[in-house]
PDB file of C-alpha atoms in Angstrom:
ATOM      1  CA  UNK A 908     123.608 108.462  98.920  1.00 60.00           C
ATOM      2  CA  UNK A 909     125.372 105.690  97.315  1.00 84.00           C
ATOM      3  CA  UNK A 910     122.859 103.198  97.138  1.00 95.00           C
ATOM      4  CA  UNK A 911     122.406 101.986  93.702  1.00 97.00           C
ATOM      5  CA  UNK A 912     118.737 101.588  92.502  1.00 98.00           C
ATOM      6  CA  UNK A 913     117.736  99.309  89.163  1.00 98.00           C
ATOM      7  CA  UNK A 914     114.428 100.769  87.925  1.00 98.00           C
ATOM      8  CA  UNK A 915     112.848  98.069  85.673  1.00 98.00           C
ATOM      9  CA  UNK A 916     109.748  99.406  83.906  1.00 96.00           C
ATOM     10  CA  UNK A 917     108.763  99.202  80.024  1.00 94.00           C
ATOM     11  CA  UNK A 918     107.032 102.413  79.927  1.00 94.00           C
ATOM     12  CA  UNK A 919     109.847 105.400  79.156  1.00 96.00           C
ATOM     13  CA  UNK A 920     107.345 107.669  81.247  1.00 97.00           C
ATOM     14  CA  UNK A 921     107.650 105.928  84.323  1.00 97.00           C
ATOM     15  CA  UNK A 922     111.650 104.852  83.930  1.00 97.00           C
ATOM     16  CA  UNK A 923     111.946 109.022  83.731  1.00 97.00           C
ATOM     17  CA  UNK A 924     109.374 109.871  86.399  1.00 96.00           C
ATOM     18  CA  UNK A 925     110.614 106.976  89.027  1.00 97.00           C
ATOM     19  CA  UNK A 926     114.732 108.205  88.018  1.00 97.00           C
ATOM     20  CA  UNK A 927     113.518 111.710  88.636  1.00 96.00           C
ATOM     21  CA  UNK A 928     111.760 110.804  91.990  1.00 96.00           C
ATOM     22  CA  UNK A 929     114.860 108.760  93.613  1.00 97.00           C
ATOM     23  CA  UNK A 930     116.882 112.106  92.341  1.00 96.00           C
ATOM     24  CA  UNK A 931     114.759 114.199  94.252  1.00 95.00           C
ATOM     25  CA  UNK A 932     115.285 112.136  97.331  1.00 94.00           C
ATOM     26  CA  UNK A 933     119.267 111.932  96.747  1.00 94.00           C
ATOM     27  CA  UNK A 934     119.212 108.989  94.881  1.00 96.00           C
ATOM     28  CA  UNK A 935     121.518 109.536  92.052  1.00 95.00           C
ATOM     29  CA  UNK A 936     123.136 105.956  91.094  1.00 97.00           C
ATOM     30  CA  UNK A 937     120.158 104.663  89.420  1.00 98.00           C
ATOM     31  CA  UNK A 938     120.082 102.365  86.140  1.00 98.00           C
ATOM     32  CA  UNK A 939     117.423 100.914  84.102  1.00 98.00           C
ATOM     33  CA  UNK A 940     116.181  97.900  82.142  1.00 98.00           C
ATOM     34  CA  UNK A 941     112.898  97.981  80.139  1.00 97.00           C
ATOM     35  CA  UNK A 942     111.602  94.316  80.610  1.00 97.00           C
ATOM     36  CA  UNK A 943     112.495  91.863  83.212  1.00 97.00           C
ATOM     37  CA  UNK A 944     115.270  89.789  81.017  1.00 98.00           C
ATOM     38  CA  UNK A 945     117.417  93.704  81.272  1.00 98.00           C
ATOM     39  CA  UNK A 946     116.884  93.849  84.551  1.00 98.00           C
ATOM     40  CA  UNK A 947     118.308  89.885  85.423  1.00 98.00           C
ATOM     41  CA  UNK A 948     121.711  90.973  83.453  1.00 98.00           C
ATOM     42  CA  UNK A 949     121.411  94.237  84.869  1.00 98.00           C
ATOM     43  CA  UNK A 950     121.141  92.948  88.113  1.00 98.00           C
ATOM     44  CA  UNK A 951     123.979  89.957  87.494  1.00 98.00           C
ATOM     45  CA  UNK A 952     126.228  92.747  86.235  1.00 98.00           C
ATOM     46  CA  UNK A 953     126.005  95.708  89.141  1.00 98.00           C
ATOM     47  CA  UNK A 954     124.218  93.453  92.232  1.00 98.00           C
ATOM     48  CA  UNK A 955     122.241  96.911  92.861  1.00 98.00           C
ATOM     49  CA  UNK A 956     120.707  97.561  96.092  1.00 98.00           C
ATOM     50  CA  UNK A 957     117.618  97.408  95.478  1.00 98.00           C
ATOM     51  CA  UNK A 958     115.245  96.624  92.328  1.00 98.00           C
ATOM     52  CA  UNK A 959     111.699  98.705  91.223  1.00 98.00           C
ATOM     53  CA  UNK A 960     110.197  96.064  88.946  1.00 97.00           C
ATOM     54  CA  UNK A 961     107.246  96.212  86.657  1.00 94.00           C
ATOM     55  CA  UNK A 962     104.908  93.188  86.098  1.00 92.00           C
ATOM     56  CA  UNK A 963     103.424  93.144  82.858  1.00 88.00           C
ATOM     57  CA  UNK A 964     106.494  93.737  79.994  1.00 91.00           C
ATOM     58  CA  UNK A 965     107.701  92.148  77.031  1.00 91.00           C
ATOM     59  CA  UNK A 966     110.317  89.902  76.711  1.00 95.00           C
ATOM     60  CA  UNK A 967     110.102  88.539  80.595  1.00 96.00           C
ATOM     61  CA  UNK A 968     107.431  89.895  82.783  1.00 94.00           C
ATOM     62  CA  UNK A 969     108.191  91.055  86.129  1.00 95.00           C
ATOM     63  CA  UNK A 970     107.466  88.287  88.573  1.00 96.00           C
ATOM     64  CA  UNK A 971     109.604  85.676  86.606  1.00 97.00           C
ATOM     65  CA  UNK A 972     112.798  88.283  86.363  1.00 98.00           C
ATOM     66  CA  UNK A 973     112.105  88.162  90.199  1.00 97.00           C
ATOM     67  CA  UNK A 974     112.012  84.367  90.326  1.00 97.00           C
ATOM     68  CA  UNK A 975     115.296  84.680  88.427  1.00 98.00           C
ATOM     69  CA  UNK A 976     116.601  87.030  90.282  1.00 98.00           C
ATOM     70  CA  UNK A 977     116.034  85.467  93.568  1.00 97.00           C
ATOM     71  CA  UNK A 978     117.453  81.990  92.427  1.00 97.00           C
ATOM     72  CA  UNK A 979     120.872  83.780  91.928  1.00 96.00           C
ATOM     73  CA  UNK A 980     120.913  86.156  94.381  1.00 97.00           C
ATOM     74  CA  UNK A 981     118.203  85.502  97.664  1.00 97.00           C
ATOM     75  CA  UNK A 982     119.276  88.431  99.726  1.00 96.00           C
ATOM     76  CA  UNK A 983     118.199  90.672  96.150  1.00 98.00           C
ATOM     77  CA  UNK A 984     115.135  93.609  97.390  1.00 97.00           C
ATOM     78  CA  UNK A 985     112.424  93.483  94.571  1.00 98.00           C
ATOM     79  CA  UNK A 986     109.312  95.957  95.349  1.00 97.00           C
ATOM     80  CA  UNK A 987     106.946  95.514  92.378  1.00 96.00           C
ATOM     81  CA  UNK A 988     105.548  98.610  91.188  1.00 94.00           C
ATOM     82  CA  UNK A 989     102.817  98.133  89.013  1.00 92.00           C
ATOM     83  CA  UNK A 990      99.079  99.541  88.009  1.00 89.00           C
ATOM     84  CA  UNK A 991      97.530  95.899  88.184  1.00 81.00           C
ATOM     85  CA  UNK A 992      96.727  95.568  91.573  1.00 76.00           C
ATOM     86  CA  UNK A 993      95.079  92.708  91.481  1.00 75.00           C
ATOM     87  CA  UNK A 994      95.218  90.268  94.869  1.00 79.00           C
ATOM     88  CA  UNK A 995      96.118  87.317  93.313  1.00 83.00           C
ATOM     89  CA  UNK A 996      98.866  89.161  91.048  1.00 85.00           C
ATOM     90  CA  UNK A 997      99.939  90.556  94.585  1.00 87.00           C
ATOM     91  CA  UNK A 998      99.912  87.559  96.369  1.00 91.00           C
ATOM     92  CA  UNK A 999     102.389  85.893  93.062  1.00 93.00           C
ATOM     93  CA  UNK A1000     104.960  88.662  93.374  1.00 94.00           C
ATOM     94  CA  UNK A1001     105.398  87.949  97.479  1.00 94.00           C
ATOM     95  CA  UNK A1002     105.514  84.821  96.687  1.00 95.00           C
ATOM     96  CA  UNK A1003     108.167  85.073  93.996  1.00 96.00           C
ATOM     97  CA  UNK A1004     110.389  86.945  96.695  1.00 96.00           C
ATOM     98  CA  UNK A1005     109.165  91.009  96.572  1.00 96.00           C
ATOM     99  CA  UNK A1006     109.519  92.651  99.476  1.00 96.00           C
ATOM    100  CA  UNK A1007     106.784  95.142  98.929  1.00 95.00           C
ATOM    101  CA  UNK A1008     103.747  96.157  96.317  1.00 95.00           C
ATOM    102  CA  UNK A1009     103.694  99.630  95.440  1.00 95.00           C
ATOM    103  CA  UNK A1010     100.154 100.235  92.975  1.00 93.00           C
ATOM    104  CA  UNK A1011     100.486 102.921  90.307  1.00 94.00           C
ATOM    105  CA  UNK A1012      99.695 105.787  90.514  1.00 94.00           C
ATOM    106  CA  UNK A1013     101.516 106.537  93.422  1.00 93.00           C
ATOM    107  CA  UNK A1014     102.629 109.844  95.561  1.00 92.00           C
ATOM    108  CA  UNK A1015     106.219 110.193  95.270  1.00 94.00           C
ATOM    109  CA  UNK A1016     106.201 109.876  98.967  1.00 95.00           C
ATOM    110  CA  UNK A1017     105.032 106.109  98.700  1.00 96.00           C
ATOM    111  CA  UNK A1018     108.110 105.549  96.480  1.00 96.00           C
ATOM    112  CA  UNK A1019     110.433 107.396  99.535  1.00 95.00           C
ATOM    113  CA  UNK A1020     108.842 105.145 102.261  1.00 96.00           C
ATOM    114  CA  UNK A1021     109.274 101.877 100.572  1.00 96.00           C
ATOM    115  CA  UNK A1022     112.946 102.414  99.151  1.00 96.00           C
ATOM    116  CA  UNK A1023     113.771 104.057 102.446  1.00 95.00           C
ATOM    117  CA  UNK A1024     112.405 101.031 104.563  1.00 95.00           C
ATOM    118  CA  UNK A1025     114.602  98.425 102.798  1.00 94.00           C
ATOM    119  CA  UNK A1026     117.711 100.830 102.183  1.00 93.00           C
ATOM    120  CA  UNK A1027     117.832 101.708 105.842  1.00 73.00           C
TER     121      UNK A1027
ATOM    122  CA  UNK B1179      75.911  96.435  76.852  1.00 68.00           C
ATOM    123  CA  UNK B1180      76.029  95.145  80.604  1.00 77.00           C
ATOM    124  CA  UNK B1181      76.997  98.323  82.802  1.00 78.00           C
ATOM    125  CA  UNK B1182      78.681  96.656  84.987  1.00 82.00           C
ATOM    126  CA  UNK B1183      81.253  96.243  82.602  1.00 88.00           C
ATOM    127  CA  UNK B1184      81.727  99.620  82.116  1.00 88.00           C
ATOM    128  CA  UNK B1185      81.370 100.742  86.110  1.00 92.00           C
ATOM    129  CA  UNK B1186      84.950  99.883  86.527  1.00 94.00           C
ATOM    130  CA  UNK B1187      86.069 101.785  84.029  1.00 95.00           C
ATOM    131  CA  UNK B1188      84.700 105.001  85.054  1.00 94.00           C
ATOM    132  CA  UNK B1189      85.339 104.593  88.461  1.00 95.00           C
ATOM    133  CA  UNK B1190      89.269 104.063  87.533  1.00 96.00           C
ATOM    134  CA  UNK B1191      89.301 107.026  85.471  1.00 97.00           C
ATOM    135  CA  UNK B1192      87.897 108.713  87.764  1.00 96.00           C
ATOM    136  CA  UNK B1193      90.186 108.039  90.962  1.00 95.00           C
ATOM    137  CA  UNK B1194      93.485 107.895  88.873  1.00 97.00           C
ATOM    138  CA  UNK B1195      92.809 111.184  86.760  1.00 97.00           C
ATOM    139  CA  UNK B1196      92.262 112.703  90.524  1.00 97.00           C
ATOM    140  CA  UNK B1197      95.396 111.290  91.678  1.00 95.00           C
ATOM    141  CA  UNK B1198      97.523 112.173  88.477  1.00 96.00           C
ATOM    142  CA  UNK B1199      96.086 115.172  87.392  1.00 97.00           C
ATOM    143  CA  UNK B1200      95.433 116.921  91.427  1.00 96.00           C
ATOM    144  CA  UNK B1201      91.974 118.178  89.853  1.00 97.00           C
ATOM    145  CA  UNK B1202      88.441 116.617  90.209  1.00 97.00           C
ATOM    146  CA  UNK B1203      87.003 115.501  86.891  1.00 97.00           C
ATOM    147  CA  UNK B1204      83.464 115.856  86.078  1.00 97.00           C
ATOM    148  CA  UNK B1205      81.542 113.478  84.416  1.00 94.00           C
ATOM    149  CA  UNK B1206      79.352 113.903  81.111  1.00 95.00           C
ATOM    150  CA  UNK B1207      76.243 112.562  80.215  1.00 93.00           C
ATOM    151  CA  UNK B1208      76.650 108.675  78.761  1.00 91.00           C
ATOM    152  CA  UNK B1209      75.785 108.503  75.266  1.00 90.00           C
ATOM    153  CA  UNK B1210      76.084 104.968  72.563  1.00 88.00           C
ATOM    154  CA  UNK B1211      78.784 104.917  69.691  1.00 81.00           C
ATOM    155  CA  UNK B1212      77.951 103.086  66.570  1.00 76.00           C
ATOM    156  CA  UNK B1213      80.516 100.744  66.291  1.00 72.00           C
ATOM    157  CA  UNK B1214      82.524 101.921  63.619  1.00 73.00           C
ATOM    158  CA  UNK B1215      83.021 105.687  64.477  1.00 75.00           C
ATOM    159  CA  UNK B1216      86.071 108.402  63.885  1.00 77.00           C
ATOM    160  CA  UNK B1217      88.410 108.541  66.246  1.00 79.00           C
ATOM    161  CA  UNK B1218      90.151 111.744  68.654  1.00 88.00           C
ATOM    162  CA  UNK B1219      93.058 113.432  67.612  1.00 90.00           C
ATOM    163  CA  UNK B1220      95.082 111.309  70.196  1.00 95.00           C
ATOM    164  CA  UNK B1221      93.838 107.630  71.724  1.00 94.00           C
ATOM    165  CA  UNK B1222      95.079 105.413  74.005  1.00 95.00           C
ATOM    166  CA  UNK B1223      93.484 101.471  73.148  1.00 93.00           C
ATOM    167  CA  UNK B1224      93.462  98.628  74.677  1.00 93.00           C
ATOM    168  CA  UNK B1225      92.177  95.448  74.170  1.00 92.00           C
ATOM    169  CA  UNK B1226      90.599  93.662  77.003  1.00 94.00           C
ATOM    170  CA  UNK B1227      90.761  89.314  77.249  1.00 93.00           C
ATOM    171  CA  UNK B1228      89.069  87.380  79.717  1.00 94.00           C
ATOM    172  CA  UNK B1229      85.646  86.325  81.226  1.00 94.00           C
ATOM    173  CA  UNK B1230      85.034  90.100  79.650  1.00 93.00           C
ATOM    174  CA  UNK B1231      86.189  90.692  76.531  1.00 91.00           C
ATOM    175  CA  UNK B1232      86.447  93.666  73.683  1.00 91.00           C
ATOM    176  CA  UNK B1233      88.021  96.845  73.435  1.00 91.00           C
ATOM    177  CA  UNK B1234      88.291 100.616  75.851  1.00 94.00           C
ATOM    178  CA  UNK B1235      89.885 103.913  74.297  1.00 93.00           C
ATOM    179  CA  UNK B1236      90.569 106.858  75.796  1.00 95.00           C
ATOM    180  CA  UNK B1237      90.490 109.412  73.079  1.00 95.00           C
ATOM    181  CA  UNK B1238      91.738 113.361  73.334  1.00 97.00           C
ATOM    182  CA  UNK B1239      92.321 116.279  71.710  1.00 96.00           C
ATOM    183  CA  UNK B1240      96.006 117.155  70.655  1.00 96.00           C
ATOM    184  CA  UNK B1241      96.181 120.179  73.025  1.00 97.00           C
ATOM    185  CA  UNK B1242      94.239 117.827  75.783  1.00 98.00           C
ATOM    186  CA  UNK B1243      97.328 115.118  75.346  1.00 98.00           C
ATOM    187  CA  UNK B1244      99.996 117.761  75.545  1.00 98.00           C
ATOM    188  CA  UNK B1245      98.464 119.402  78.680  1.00 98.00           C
ATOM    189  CA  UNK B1246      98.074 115.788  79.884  1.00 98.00           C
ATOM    190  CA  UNK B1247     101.584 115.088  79.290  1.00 98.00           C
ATOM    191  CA  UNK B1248     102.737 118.130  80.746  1.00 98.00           C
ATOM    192  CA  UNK B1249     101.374 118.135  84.040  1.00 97.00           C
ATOM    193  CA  UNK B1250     102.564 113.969  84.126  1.00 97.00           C
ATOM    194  CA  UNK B1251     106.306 115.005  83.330  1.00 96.00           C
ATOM    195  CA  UNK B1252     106.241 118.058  85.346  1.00 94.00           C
ATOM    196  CA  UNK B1253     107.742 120.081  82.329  1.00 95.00           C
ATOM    197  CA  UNK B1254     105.994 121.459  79.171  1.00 97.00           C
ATOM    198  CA  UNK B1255     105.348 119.250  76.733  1.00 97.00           C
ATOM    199  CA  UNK B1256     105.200 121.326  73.043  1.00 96.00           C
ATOM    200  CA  UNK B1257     104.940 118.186  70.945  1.00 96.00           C
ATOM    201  CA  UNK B1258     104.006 115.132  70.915  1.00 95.00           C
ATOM    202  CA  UNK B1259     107.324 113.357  71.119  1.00 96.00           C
ATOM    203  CA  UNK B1260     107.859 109.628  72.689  1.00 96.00           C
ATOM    204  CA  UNK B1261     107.824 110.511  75.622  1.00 97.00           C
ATOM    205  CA  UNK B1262     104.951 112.451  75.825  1.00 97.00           C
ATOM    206  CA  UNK B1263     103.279 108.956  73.961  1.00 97.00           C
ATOM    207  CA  UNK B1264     104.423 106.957  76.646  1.00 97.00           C
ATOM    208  CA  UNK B1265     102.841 109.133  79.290  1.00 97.00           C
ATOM    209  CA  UNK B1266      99.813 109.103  78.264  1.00 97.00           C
ATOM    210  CA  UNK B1267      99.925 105.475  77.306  1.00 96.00           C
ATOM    211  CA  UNK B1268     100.855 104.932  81.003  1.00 96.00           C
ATOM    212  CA  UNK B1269      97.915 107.244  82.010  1.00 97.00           C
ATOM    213  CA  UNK B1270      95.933 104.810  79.969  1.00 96.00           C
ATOM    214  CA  UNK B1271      97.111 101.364  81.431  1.00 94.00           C
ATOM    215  CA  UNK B1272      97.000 102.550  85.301  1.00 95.00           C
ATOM    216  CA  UNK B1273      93.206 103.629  84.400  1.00 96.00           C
ATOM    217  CA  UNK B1274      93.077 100.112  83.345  1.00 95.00           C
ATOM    218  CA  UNK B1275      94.994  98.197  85.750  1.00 93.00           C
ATOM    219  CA  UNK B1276      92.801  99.898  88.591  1.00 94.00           C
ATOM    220  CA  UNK B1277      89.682  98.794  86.486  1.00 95.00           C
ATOM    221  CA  UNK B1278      90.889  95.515  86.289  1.00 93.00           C
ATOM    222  CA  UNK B1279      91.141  95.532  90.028  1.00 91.00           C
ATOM    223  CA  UNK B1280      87.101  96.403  90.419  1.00 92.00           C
ATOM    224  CA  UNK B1281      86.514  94.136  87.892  1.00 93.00           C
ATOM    225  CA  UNK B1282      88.004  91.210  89.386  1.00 90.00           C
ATOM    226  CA  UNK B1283      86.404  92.153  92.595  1.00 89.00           C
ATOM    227  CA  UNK B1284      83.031  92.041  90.958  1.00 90.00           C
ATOM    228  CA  UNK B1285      83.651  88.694  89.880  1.00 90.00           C
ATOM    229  CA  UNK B1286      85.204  88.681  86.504  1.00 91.00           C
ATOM    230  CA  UNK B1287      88.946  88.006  85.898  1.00 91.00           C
ATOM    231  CA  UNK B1288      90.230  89.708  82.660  1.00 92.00           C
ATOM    232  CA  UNK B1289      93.158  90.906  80.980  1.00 90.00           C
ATOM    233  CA  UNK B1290      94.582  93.810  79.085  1.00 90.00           C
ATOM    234  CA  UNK B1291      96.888  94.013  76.483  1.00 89.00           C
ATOM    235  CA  UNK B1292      99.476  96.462  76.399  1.00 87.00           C
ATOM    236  CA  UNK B1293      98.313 100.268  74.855  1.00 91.00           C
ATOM    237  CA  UNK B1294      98.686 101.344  71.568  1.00 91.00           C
ATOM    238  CA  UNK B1295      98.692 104.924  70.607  1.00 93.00           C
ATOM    239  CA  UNK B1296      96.836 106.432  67.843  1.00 91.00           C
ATOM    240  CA  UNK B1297      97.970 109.447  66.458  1.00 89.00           C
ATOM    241  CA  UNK B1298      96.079 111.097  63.852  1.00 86.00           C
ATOM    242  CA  UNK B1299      91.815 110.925  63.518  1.00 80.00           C
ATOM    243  CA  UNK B1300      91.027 107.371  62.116  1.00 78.00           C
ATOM    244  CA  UNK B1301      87.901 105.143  61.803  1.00 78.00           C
ATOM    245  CA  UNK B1302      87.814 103.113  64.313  1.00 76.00           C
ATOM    246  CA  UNK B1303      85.760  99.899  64.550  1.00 75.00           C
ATOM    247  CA  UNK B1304      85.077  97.963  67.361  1.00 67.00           C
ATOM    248  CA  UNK B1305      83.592  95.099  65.401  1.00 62.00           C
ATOM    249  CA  UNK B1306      79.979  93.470  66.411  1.00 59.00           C
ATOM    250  CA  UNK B1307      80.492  95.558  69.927  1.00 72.00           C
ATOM    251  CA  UNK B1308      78.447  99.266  70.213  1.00 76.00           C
ATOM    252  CA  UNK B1309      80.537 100.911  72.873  1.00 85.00           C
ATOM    253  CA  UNK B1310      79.473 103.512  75.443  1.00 89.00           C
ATOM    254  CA  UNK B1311      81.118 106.889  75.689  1.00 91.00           C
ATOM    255  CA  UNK B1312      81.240 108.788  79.084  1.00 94.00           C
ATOM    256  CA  UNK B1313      83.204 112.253  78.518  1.00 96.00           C
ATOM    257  CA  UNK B1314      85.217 113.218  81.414  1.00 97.00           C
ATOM    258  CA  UNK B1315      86.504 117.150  81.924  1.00 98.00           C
ATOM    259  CA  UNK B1316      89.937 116.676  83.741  1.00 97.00           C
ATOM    260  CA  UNK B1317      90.203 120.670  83.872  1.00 97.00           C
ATOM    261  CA  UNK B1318      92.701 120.146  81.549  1.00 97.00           C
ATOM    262  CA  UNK B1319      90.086 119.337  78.323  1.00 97.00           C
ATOM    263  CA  UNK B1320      88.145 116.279  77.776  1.00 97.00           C
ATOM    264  CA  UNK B1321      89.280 112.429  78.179  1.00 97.00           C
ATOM    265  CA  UNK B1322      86.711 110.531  76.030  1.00 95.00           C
ATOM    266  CA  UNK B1323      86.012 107.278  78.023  1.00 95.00           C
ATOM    267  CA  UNK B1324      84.666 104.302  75.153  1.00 92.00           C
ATOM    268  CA  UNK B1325      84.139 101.555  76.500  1.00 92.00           C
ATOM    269  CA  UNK B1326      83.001  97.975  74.224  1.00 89.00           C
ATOM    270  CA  UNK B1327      82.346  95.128  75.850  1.00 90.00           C
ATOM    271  CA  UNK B1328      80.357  92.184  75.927  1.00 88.00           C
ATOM    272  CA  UNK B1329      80.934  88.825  78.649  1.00 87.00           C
ATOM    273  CA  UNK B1330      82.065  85.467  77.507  1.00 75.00           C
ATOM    274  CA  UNK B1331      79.063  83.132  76.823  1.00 58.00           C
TER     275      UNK B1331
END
C-alpha cells in the first residue's frame, strides 16, 4: 500500500507499537514526530495521508498541531489516539477537525478499522 | 483518605492490565503506606492536579518490568533499555488516563502530569498525604498500586 501514515506520539513505545501495527496491515510508508510541533512540519513537508496524533505532549499538544494542521491543509485526516478519554477532551479534538477518537489501549484491529475507513 | 479517589484507580488498572497483558489480575488485600516509604525496584509516578490532587505510583519488581515490557513489545525484553522505560511508562499513563475518565465521571475534573520513571529502590515521600496500596498479580508478578490523594478544599 502506498498510503503514507504520520504517527505523532511522544511515547517511543507507542511510535514502535503503532509503526509495527500499520506494518502488519501493509502499511510500510510510515513517519513519525514526537510532539505535535514535528508532526505540523512533518505534515507541511510530506502532506501524508493520514495523521495518528497524540493529545497530551510537550512542545505542542495534540489538538492545537490539529488546529494547525487543519488551517493549512482542511482536507488533512487526524484520528486522535490517546489514553485520556475524557468527553470533553473528545468533544475538543472533533471540534479541532479529527475525524475519529481511538482510546488507548486499543486492539490492533481498532487501529485497522479506523485507518482503513478514511484510507478507503 | 476518601476512597473514592482511589476507586478509579483500581478499576483502570484493572481493565487496562486485562486488555494489555490478555490475563485477569487479582487483587490484594488494601493496606496504608506511611508517607515516606522505600520504593520498588522499578516505578512509574505521576502527579495528579485538579479538584483531586497528590501523587499515584505503580511500583514493580525488575523481573516484573521486564516481563511487563516484554509481553507490551511482543519481543523479549533482557534489560531495561529506553524502550522498555517507555513501555511501561505508557502502561502507567493509559492506567491513568482511563482513571481520569471515572474520575471525571464521578464528578471531579483532574489532571496528570506526564510519568517519570524510577529506576533503582529510593525513599519516596508523598509529603502530608498517607497513600493506600492495593497489590495487583498480573500473572506476570506484582504491580503495586499507591495511590495519595486528598480533594481540594
Amino acid at each position: 500500500m502506498s498510503k503514507k501514515i504520520l504517527i505523532t506520539d511522544d511515547t517511543m513505545f507507542m511510535r514502535f507499537n503503532l509503526r509495527k501495527i500499520l506494518l502488519s496491515f501493509g502499511y510500510t510508508d510510515v513517519l513519525e514526530a514526537s510532539n505535535g510541533q514535528e508532526a505540523v512540519e512533518q505534515y507541511d513537508a510530506h502532506l501524508p495521508d493520514l495523521v495518528l496524533m497524540d493529545i497530551t505532549m510537550p512542545v505542542m499538544d495534540g489538538i492545537s498541531a490539529v488546529r494547525a494542521i487543519k488551517a493549512n491543509h482542511p482536507d488533512a485526516k487526524v484520528i486522535m489516539c490517546s489514553a485520556m478519554g475524557q468527553k470533553n477532551m473528545i468533544i475538543e479534538a472533533i471540534q479541532a477537525g479529527a475525524k475519529d477518537f481511538i482510546v488507548k489501549p486499543f486492539q490492533p484491529d481498532r487501529i485497522k478499522e479506523s485507518v482503513s475507513k478514511f484510507l478507503g | 483518605m476518601n476512597v473514592d479517589y482511589i476507586n478509579p484507580f483500581v478499576a483502570a488498572s484493572f481493565s487496562v492490565l486485562e486488555m494489555v497483558l490478555s490475563k485477569t489480575p487479582v487483587k490484594g488485600n488494601l493496606t496504608v503506606q506511611p508517607d515516606v516509604f522505600t520504593s520498588h525496584k522499578c516505578n512509574v509516578v505521576f502527579g495528579v492536579t485538579g479538584q483531586v490532587s497528590g501523587s499515584v505510583i505503580y511500583g514493580m519488581s525488575g523481573p516484573t518490568a521486564l516481563q511487563i515490557a516484554t509481553i507490551m513489545l511482543d519481543e523479549p525484553v533482557k534489560l531495561f533499555d529506553k524502550l522498555a522505560a517507555s513501555a511501561i511508562a505508557e502502561l502507567g499513563n493509559m492506567i491513568c488516563g482511563n482513571a481520569l475518565q471515572h474520575l471525571s465521571e464521578a464528578g471531579y475534573q483532574c489532571d496528570i502530569t506526564p510519568p517519570t520513571i524510577v529506576h533503582g529502590q529510593a525513599q519516596i515521600c508523598t509529603l502530608s498525604c498517607p497513600a493506600l496500596v492495593m497489590p495487583i498479580e498480573t500473572g506476570y508478578g506484582k504491580v503495586y498500586l499507591t495511590v495519595g490523594l486528598k480533594g481540594r478544599k
